[in-house]
Amino acid sequence: MVSIFTVDAVTETPFSGNPAGVCIVPRADDDSNNNRKWSLSDKQMQNIATEMNISETSFITFHERTLTNVWELRWMTPTVEVNLCGHGTLSAAAIIFQEYGDKVGNSILFHTLSGILIAEKNLNTGKIKMTLPNNPPVIVSNPSAIHKQIFQCMNFNMDDFHELAYSMTTKKLLICLNNFNRTKLEALKPNIDGLTQIDQTNEIDSGNNVK
């Protein structure tokens, strides 16, 4: 049996903020097969994330067989697994502190695709502080066919295009535009359906997909 929560992160008001799913997965009874710690398959976790239909669902399980403050953490969107999610990490930490309390102390270490992440709870205020990697993007000198499809779906004027950057870790694409202001930004009408329909099969296989 798994436990699933919906957490409204970075807010003190219910039904606001940035929601994330958090799924506590029982640890596998036998992790001798490639040191696998998860009792659910990748496909099962992806199906859960798809059904949750939130931007990210965090999956957590014990790093060791007995409960400590060290956990495994993965993040999945409704369609793919991602290497890092800030509000998903915060939500996972909040659930662990809530469900396990003193058993994990005031500091949690997460093993993730982005390395070791740390979440610390202030015992006086109850607030959680996280340590996350910077993951600076790298300038893309030659936009790919996929990037150009994204440009079309974003519906900005190519005369305003200045620079493109991409983070291999987070799979985020940063589009820098010239001569842009708030009025132009709010006037943009992105084709969201078009973005979700872009075929990134080859990019996912090569690790170059855009989240």
PDB file of C-alpha atoms in Angstrom:
ATOM      1  CA  MET A   1       0.000   0.000   0.000  1.00  0.00           C
ATOM      2  CA  VAL A   2       1.213   3.514  -0.828  1.00  0.00           C
ATOM      3  CA  SER A   3       0.197   6.781   0.817  1.00  0.00           C
ATOM      4  CA  ILE A   4      -0.467   9.759  -1.459  1.00  0.00           C
ATOM      5  CA  PHE A   5      -0.734  13.402  -0.392  1.00  0.00           C
ATOM      6  CA  THR A   6      -1.371  16.683  -2.173  1.00  0.00           C
ATOM      7  CA  VAL A   7       0.709  19.514  -0.720  1.00  0.00           C
ATOM      8  CA  ASP A   8       0.278  23.247  -1.382  1.00  0.00           C
ATOM      9  CA  ALA A   9       3.905  24.423  -1.261  1.00  0.00           C
ATOM     10  CA  VAL A  10       5.288  27.937  -0.643  1.00  0.00           C
ATOM     11  CA  THR A  11       2.060  29.219   0.903  1.00  0.00           C
ATOM     12  CA  GLU A  12       0.192  29.317   4.201  1.00  0.00           C
ATOM     13  CA  THR A  13      -3.203  29.377   2.491  1.00  0.00           C
ATOM     14  CA  PRO A  14      -4.943  26.106   1.520  1.00  0.00           C
ATOM     15  CA  PHE A  15      -5.733  25.569  -2.181  1.00  0.00           C
ATOM     16  CA  SER A  16      -3.114  28.116  -3.285  1.00  0.00           C
ATOM     17  CA  GLY A  17       0.646  28.183  -3.779  1.00  0.00           C
ATOM     18  CA  ASN A  18       2.352  25.556  -5.914  1.00  0.00           C
ATOM     19  CA  PRO A  19       0.767  22.104  -5.504  1.00  0.00           C
ATOM     20  CA  ALA A  20       2.731  18.873  -5.643  1.00  0.00           C
ATOM     21  CA  GLY A  21       1.831  15.248  -5.101  1.00  0.00           C
ATOM     22  CA  VAL A  22       3.827  13.229  -2.569  1.00  0.00           C
ATOM     23  CA  CYS A  23       3.736   9.436  -2.641  1.00  0.00           C
ATOM     24  CA  ILE A  24       5.320   7.377   0.144  1.00  0.00           C
ATOM     25  CA  VAL A  25       6.412   4.107  -1.456  1.00  0.00           C
ATOM     26  CA  PRO A  26       7.178   1.062   0.738  1.00  0.00           C
ATOM     27  CA  ARG A  27      10.796  -0.001   0.456  1.00  0.00           C
ATOM     28  CA  ALA A  28      11.436  -3.147  -1.580  1.00  0.00           C
ATOM     29  CA  ASP A  29      11.835  -6.305   0.512  1.00  0.00           C
ATOM     30  CA  ASP A  30      14.708  -7.442  -1.694  1.00  0.00           C
ATOM     31  CA  ASP A  31      17.017  -4.801  -3.137  1.00  0.00           C
ATOM     32  CA  SER A  32      19.649  -7.276  -4.340  1.00  0.00           C
ATOM     33  CA  ASN A  33      18.524  -6.705  -7.941  1.00  0.00           C
ATOM     34  CA  ASN A  34      20.674  -3.726  -8.962  1.00  0.00           C
ATOM     35  CA  ASN A  35      20.271  -2.369  -5.445  1.00  0.00           C
ATOM     36  CA  ARG A  36      16.674  -1.423  -6.208  1.00  0.00           C
ATOM     37  CA  LYS A  37      14.967   0.139  -3.207  1.00  0.00           C
ATOM     38  CA  TRP A  38      11.545   0.849  -4.717  1.00  0.00           C
ATOM     39  CA  SER A  39       8.667  -1.624  -4.333  1.00  0.00           C
ATOM     40  CA  LEU A  40       6.888  -0.001  -7.299  1.00  0.00           C
ATOM     41  CA  SER A  41       8.152  -0.183 -10.866  1.00  0.00           C
ATOM     42  CA  ASP A  42       9.020   2.941 -12.841  1.00  0.00           C
ATOM     43  CA  LYS A  43       5.882   2.398 -14.920  1.00  0.00           C
ATOM     44  CA  GLN A  44       3.672   2.146 -11.829  1.00  0.00           C
ATOM     45  CA  MET A  45       5.082   5.374 -10.438  1.00  0.00           C
ATOM     46  CA  GLN A  46       4.647   7.112 -13.773  1.00  0.00           C
ATOM     47  CA  ASN A  47       1.016   5.928 -13.896  1.00  0.00           C
ATOM     48  CA  ILE A  48       0.437   7.387 -10.425  1.00  0.00           C
ATOM     49  CA  ALA A  49       1.950  10.722 -11.494  1.00  0.00           C
ATOM     50  CA  THR A  50      -0.223  10.700 -14.621  1.00  0.00           C
ATOM     51  CA  GLU A  51      -3.346  10.066 -12.561  1.00  0.00           C
ATOM     52  CA  MET A  52      -2.412  12.762 -10.032  1.00  0.00           C
ATOM     53  CA  ASN A  53      -2.096  15.170 -13.003  1.00  0.00           C
ATOM     54  CA  ILE A  54      -0.138  17.767 -11.007  1.00  0.00           C
ATOM     55  CA  SER A  55       2.955  19.488 -12.412  1.00  0.00           C
ATOM     56  CA  GLU A  56       5.146  17.140 -10.332  1.00  0.00           C
ATOM     57  CA  THR A  57       4.565  14.195  -8.023  1.00  0.00           C
ATOM     58  CA  SER A  58       7.379  13.312  -5.606  1.00  0.00           C
ATOM     59  CA  PHE A  59       8.093   9.676  -4.741  1.00  0.00           C
ATOM     60  CA  ILE A  60       9.943   8.892  -1.521  1.00  0.00           C
ATOM     61  CA  THR A  61      11.134   5.705   0.155  1.00  0.00           C
ATOM     62  CA  PHE A  62      13.610   4.768   2.878  1.00  0.00           C
ATOM     63  CA  HIS A  63      17.260   4.739   1.812  1.00  0.00           C
ATOM     64  CA  GLU A  64      17.998   1.978   4.332  1.00  0.00           C
ATOM     65  CA  ARG A  65      15.776  -0.859   5.539  1.00  0.00           C
ATOM     66  CA  THR A  66      15.203   0.873   8.876  1.00  0.00           C
ATOM     67  CA  LEU A  67      13.827   4.394   9.149  1.00  0.00           C
ATOM     68  CA  THR A  68      16.478   7.116   9.357  1.00  0.00           C
ATOM     69  CA  ASN A  69      16.685  10.687   8.126  1.00  0.00           C
ATOM     70  CA  VAL A  70      18.089   9.493   4.760  1.00  0.00           C
ATOM     71  CA  TRP A  71      15.591   8.964   1.929  1.00  0.00           C
ATOM     72  CA  GLU A  72      15.356   8.244  -1.789  1.00  0.00           C
ATOM     73  CA  LEU A  73      13.483  10.926  -3.776  1.00  0.00           C
ATOM     74  CA  ARG A  74      12.280  11.014  -7.385  1.00  0.00           C
ATOM     75  CA  TRP A  75      10.036  13.466  -9.254  1.00  0.00           C
ATOM     76  CA  MET A  76       7.662  12.755 -12.122  1.00  0.00           C
ATOM     77  CA  THR A  77       5.437  14.991 -14.214  1.00  0.00           C
ATOM     78  CA  PRO A  78       2.277  13.488 -15.726  1.00  0.00           C
ATOM     79  CA  THR A  79       4.430  12.319 -18.653  1.00  0.00           C
ATOM     80  CA  VAL A  80       8.135  11.991 -17.710  1.00  0.00           C
ATOM     81  CA  GLU A  81      10.600  11.758 -14.828  1.00  0.00           C
ATOM     82  CA  VAL A  82      12.622  14.930 -14.141  1.00  0.00           C
ATOM     83  CA  ASN A  83      16.005  15.438 -12.489  1.00  0.00           C
ATOM     84  CA  LEU A  84      15.031  18.178 -10.052  1.00  0.00           C
ATOM     85  CA  CYS A  85      11.935  19.849  -8.622  1.00  0.00           C
ATOM     86  CA  GLY A  86      12.212  22.472  -5.900  1.00  0.00           C
ATOM     87  CA  HIS A  87       8.634  22.633  -4.651  1.00  0.00           C
ATOM     88  CA  GLY A  88       8.388  18.845  -4.970  1.00  0.00           C
ATOM     89  CA  THR A  89      11.387  18.510  -2.639  1.00  0.00           C
ATOM     90  CA  LEU A  90       9.867  20.969  -0.178  1.00  0.00           C
ATOM     91  CA  SER A  91       6.564  19.074  -0.245  1.00  0.00           C
ATOM     92  CA  ALA A  92       8.277  15.726   0.290  1.00  0.00           C
ATOM     93  CA  ALA A  93      10.182  17.096   3.281  1.00  0.00           C
ATOM     94  CA  ALA A  94       6.995  18.555   4.776  1.00  0.00           C
ATOM     95  CA  ILE A  95       5.230  15.185   4.574  1.00  0.00           C
ATOM     96  CA  ILE A  96       8.179  13.313   6.113  1.00  0.00           C
ATOM     97  CA  PHE A  97       8.390  15.772   9.004  1.00  0.00           C
ATOM     98  CA  GLN A  98       4.614  15.536   9.454  1.00  0.00           C
ATOM     99  CA  GLU A  99       4.315  11.753   9.263  1.00  0.00           C
ATOM    100  CA  TYR A 100       7.529  10.689  11.011  1.00  0.00           C
ATOM    101  CA  GLY A 101       8.274  13.620  13.351  1.00  0.00           C
ATOM    102  CA  ASP A 102      11.020  13.025  15.904  1.00  0.00           C
ATOM    103  CA  LYS A 103      12.014   9.740  14.239  1.00  0.00           C
ATOM    104  CA  VAL A 104      13.847  11.665  11.503  1.00  0.00           C
ATOM    105  CA  GLY A 105      15.009  14.648  13.571  1.00  0.00           C
ATOM    106  CA  ASN A 106      15.134  18.121  12.044  1.00  0.00           C
ATOM    107  CA  SER A 107      17.277  17.350   8.984  1.00  0.00           C
ATOM    108  CA  ILE A 108      16.563  15.119   5.975  1.00  0.00           C
ATOM    109  CA  LEU A 109      19.020  13.951   3.316  1.00  0.00           C
ATOM    110  CA  PHE A 110      17.561  13.002  -0.068  1.00  0.00           C
ATOM    111  CA  HIS A 111      19.358  10.807  -2.619  1.00  0.00           C
ATOM    112  CA  THR A 112      18.212  12.131  -6.013  1.00  0.00           C
ATOM    113  CA  LEU A 113      19.207  12.323  -9.681  1.00  0.00           C
ATOM    114  CA  SER A 114      20.662  15.747  -8.810  1.00  0.00           C
ATOM    115  CA  GLY A 115      22.815  14.384  -5.995  1.00  0.00           C
ATOM    116  CA  ILE A 116      22.302  14.800  -2.247  1.00  0.00           C
ATOM    117  CA  LEU A 117      19.701  17.424  -1.312  1.00  0.00           C
ATOM    118  CA  ILE A 118      19.151  18.587   2.261  1.00  0.00           C
ATOM    119  CA  ALA A 119      16.001  19.876   3.962  1.00  0.00           C
ATOM    120  CA  GLU A 120      16.174  21.305   7.493  1.00  0.00           C
ATOM    121  CA  LYS A 121      13.246  22.186   9.761  1.00  0.00           C
ATOM    122  CA  ASN A 122      13.462  25.126  12.147  1.00  0.00           C
ATOM    123  CA  LEU A 123      12.061  23.739  15.395  1.00  0.00           C
ATOM    124  CA  ASN A 124      10.999  27.215  16.550  1.00  0.00           C
ATOM    125  CA  THR A 125       9.176  28.415  13.441  1.00  0.00           C
ATOM    126  CA  GLY A 126       8.368  25.102  11.736  1.00  0.00           C
ATOM    127  CA  LYS A 127       9.721  26.475   8.463  1.00  0.00           C
ATOM    128  CA  ILE A 128      11.788  24.284   6.141  1.00  0.00           C
ATOM    129  CA  LYS A 129      15.050  25.387   4.503  1.00  0.00           C
ATOM    130  CA  MET A 130      16.422  23.519   1.497  1.00  0.00           C
ATOM    131  CA  THR A 131      19.862  23.239  -0.067  1.00  0.00           C
ATOM    132  CA  LEU A 132      19.565  22.832  -3.849  1.00  0.00           C
ATOM    133  CA  PRO A 133      22.114  22.893  -6.709  1.00  0.00           C
ATOM    134  CA  ASN A 134      22.409  25.952  -8.953  1.00  0.00           C
ATOM    135  CA  ASN A 135      22.343  24.004 -12.240  1.00  0.00           C
ATOM    136  CA  PRO A 136      23.327  27.020 -14.372  1.00  0.00           C
ATOM    137  CA  PRO A 137      22.151  26.813 -17.985  1.00  0.00           C
ATOM    138  CA  VAL A 138      24.468  26.649 -20.993  1.00  0.00           C
ATOM    139  CA  ILE A 139      24.072  28.930 -24.020  1.00  0.00           C
ATOM    140  CA  VAL A 140      22.636  27.148 -27.082  1.00  0.00           C
ATOM    141  CA  SER A 141      24.277  28.585 -30.195  1.00  0.00           C
ATOM    142  CA  ASN A 142      22.220  26.613 -32.732  1.00  0.00           C
ATOM    143  CA  PRO A 143      18.537  26.110 -31.820  1.00  0.00           C
ATOM    144  CA  SER A 144      17.298  22.638 -32.771  1.00  0.00           C
ATOM    145  CA  ALA A 145      14.126  21.800 -34.693  1.00  0.00           C
ATOM    146  CA  ILE A 146      12.408  21.136 -31.350  1.00  0.00           C
ATOM    147  CA  HIS A 147      13.467  24.551 -30.042  1.00  0.00           C
ATOM    148  CA  LYS A 148      12.049  26.208 -33.155  1.00  0.00           C
ATOM    149  CA  GLN A 149       8.727  24.412 -32.642  1.00  0.00           C
ATOM    150  CA  ILE A 150       8.687  25.755 -29.088  1.00  0.00           C
ATOM    151  CA  PHE A 151       9.364  29.272 -30.409  1.00  0.00           C
ATOM    152  CA  GLN A 152       6.342  28.965 -32.719  1.00  0.00           C
ATOM    153  CA  CYS A 153       4.105  27.789 -29.883  1.00  0.00           C
ATOM    154  CA  MET A 154       5.240  30.677 -27.659  1.00  0.00           C
ATOM    155  CA  ASN A 155       4.086  33.118 -30.354  1.00  0.00           C
ATOM    156  CA  PHE A 156       6.712  35.802 -29.779  1.00  0.00           C
ATOM    157  CA  ASN A 157       8.152  37.960 -32.550  1.00  0.00           C
ATOM    158  CA  MET A 158      11.441  36.430 -33.718  1.00  0.00           C
ATOM    159  CA  ASP A 159      12.789  39.973 -34.202  1.00  0.00           C
ATOM    160  CA  ASP A 160      12.859  40.136 -30.392  1.00  0.00           C
ATOM    161  CA  PHE A 161      14.859  36.902 -30.005  1.00  0.00           C
ATOM    162  CA  HIS A 162      18.246  37.391 -28.341  1.00  0.00           C
ATOM    163  CA  GLU A 163      19.610  34.220 -26.786  1.00  0.00           C
ATOM    164  CA  LEU A 164      18.759  30.652 -25.797  1.00  0.00           C
ATOM    165  CA  ALA A 165      20.033  28.673 -22.791  1.00  0.00           C
ATOM    166  CA  TYR A 166      19.362  25.144 -21.526  1.00  0.00           C
ATOM    167  CA  SER A 167      20.018  23.201 -18.318  1.00  0.00           C
ATOM    168  CA  MET A 168      20.832  19.530 -18.871  1.00  0.00           C
ATOM    169  CA  THR A 169      19.909  18.755 -15.260  1.00  0.00           C
ATOM    170  CA  THR A 170      16.531  20.434 -14.941  1.00  0.00           C
ATOM    171  CA  LYS A 171      15.594  20.186 -18.657  1.00  0.00           C
ATOM    172  CA  LYS A 172      14.496  23.841 -18.531  1.00  0.00           C
ATOM    173  CA  LEU A 173      14.838  26.097 -21.567  1.00  0.00           C
ATOM    174  CA  LEU A 174      15.476  29.824 -21.076  1.00  0.00           C
ATOM    175  CA  ILE A 175      14.465  32.101 -23.947  1.00  0.00           C
ATOM    176  CA  CYS A 176      15.955  35.600 -23.687  1.00  0.00           C
ATOM    177  CA  LEU A 177      14.206  38.351 -25.635  1.00  0.00           C
ATOM    178  CA  ASN A 178      15.297  41.889 -26.533  1.00  0.00           C
ATOM    179  CA  ASN A 179      13.201  45.030 -26.146  1.00  0.00           C
ATOM    180  CA  PHE A 180      10.700  43.213 -23.955  1.00  0.00           C
ATOM    181  CA  ASN A 181       8.555  44.674 -21.213  1.00  0.00           C
ATOM    182  CA  ARG A 182       5.663  43.640 -18.993  1.00  0.00           C
ATOM    183  CA  THR A 183       3.052  44.708 -21.541  1.00  0.00           C
ATOM    184  CA  LYS A 184       4.587  42.517 -24.249  1.00  0.00           C
ATOM    185  CA  LEU A 185       4.950  39.633 -21.804  1.00  0.00           C
ATOM    186  CA  GLU A 186       1.320  39.739 -20.709  1.00  0.00           C
ATOM    187  CA  ALA A 187       0.218  39.974 -24.341  1.00  0.00           C
ATOM    188  CA  LEU A 188       1.874  36.664 -25.253  1.00  0.00           C
ATOM    189  CA  LYS A 189      -0.612  33.917 -26.061  1.00  0.00           C
ATOM    190  CA  PRO A 190       1.300  30.611 -25.905  1.00  0.00           C
ATOM    191  CA  ASN A 191      -0.204  27.598 -27.645  1.00  0.00           C
ATOM    192  CA  ILE A 192      -0.181  25.243 -24.646  1.00  0.00           C
ATOM    193  CA  ASP A 193      -1.777  22.357 -26.534  1.00  0.00           C
ATOM    194  CA  GLY A 194       0.819  22.748 -29.262  1.00  0.00           C
ATOM    195  CA  LEU A 195       3.650  22.626 -26.713  1.00  0.00           C
ATOM    196  CA  THR A 196       2.396  19.375 -25.202  1.00  0.00           C
ATOM    197  CA  GLN A 197       2.026  17.781 -28.637  1.00  0.00           C
ATOM    198  CA  ILE A 198       5.618  18.366 -29.760  1.00  0.00           C
ATOM    199  CA  ASP A 199       7.202  14.958 -30.344  1.00  0.00           C
ATOM    200  CA  GLN A 200      10.344  14.803 -28.193  1.00  0.00           C
ATOM    201  CA  THR A 201      10.840  11.036 -28.340  1.00  0.00           C
ATOM    202  CA  ASN A 202      14.389  11.272 -29.685  1.00  0.00           C
ATOM    203  CA  GLU A 203      15.276  14.078 -27.280  1.00  0.00           C
ATOM    204  CA  ILE A 204      14.059  12.062 -24.283  1.00  0.00           C
ATOM    205  CA  ASP A 205      16.182   9.104 -25.402  1.00  0.00           C
ATOM    206  CA  SER A 206      19.256  11.333 -25.691  1.00  0.00           C
ATOM    207  CA  GLY A 207      18.541  13.288 -22.500  1.00  0.00           C
ATOM    208  CA  ASN A 208      18.059  16.585 -24.339  1.00  0.00           C
ATOM    209  CA  ASN A 209      14.304  16.969 -23.921  1.00  0.00           C
ATOM    210  CA  VAL A 210      12.710  20.209 -22.749  1.00  0.00           C
ATOM    211  CA  LYS A 211      10.474  20.015 -19.726  1.00  0.00           C
TER     212      LYS A 211
END
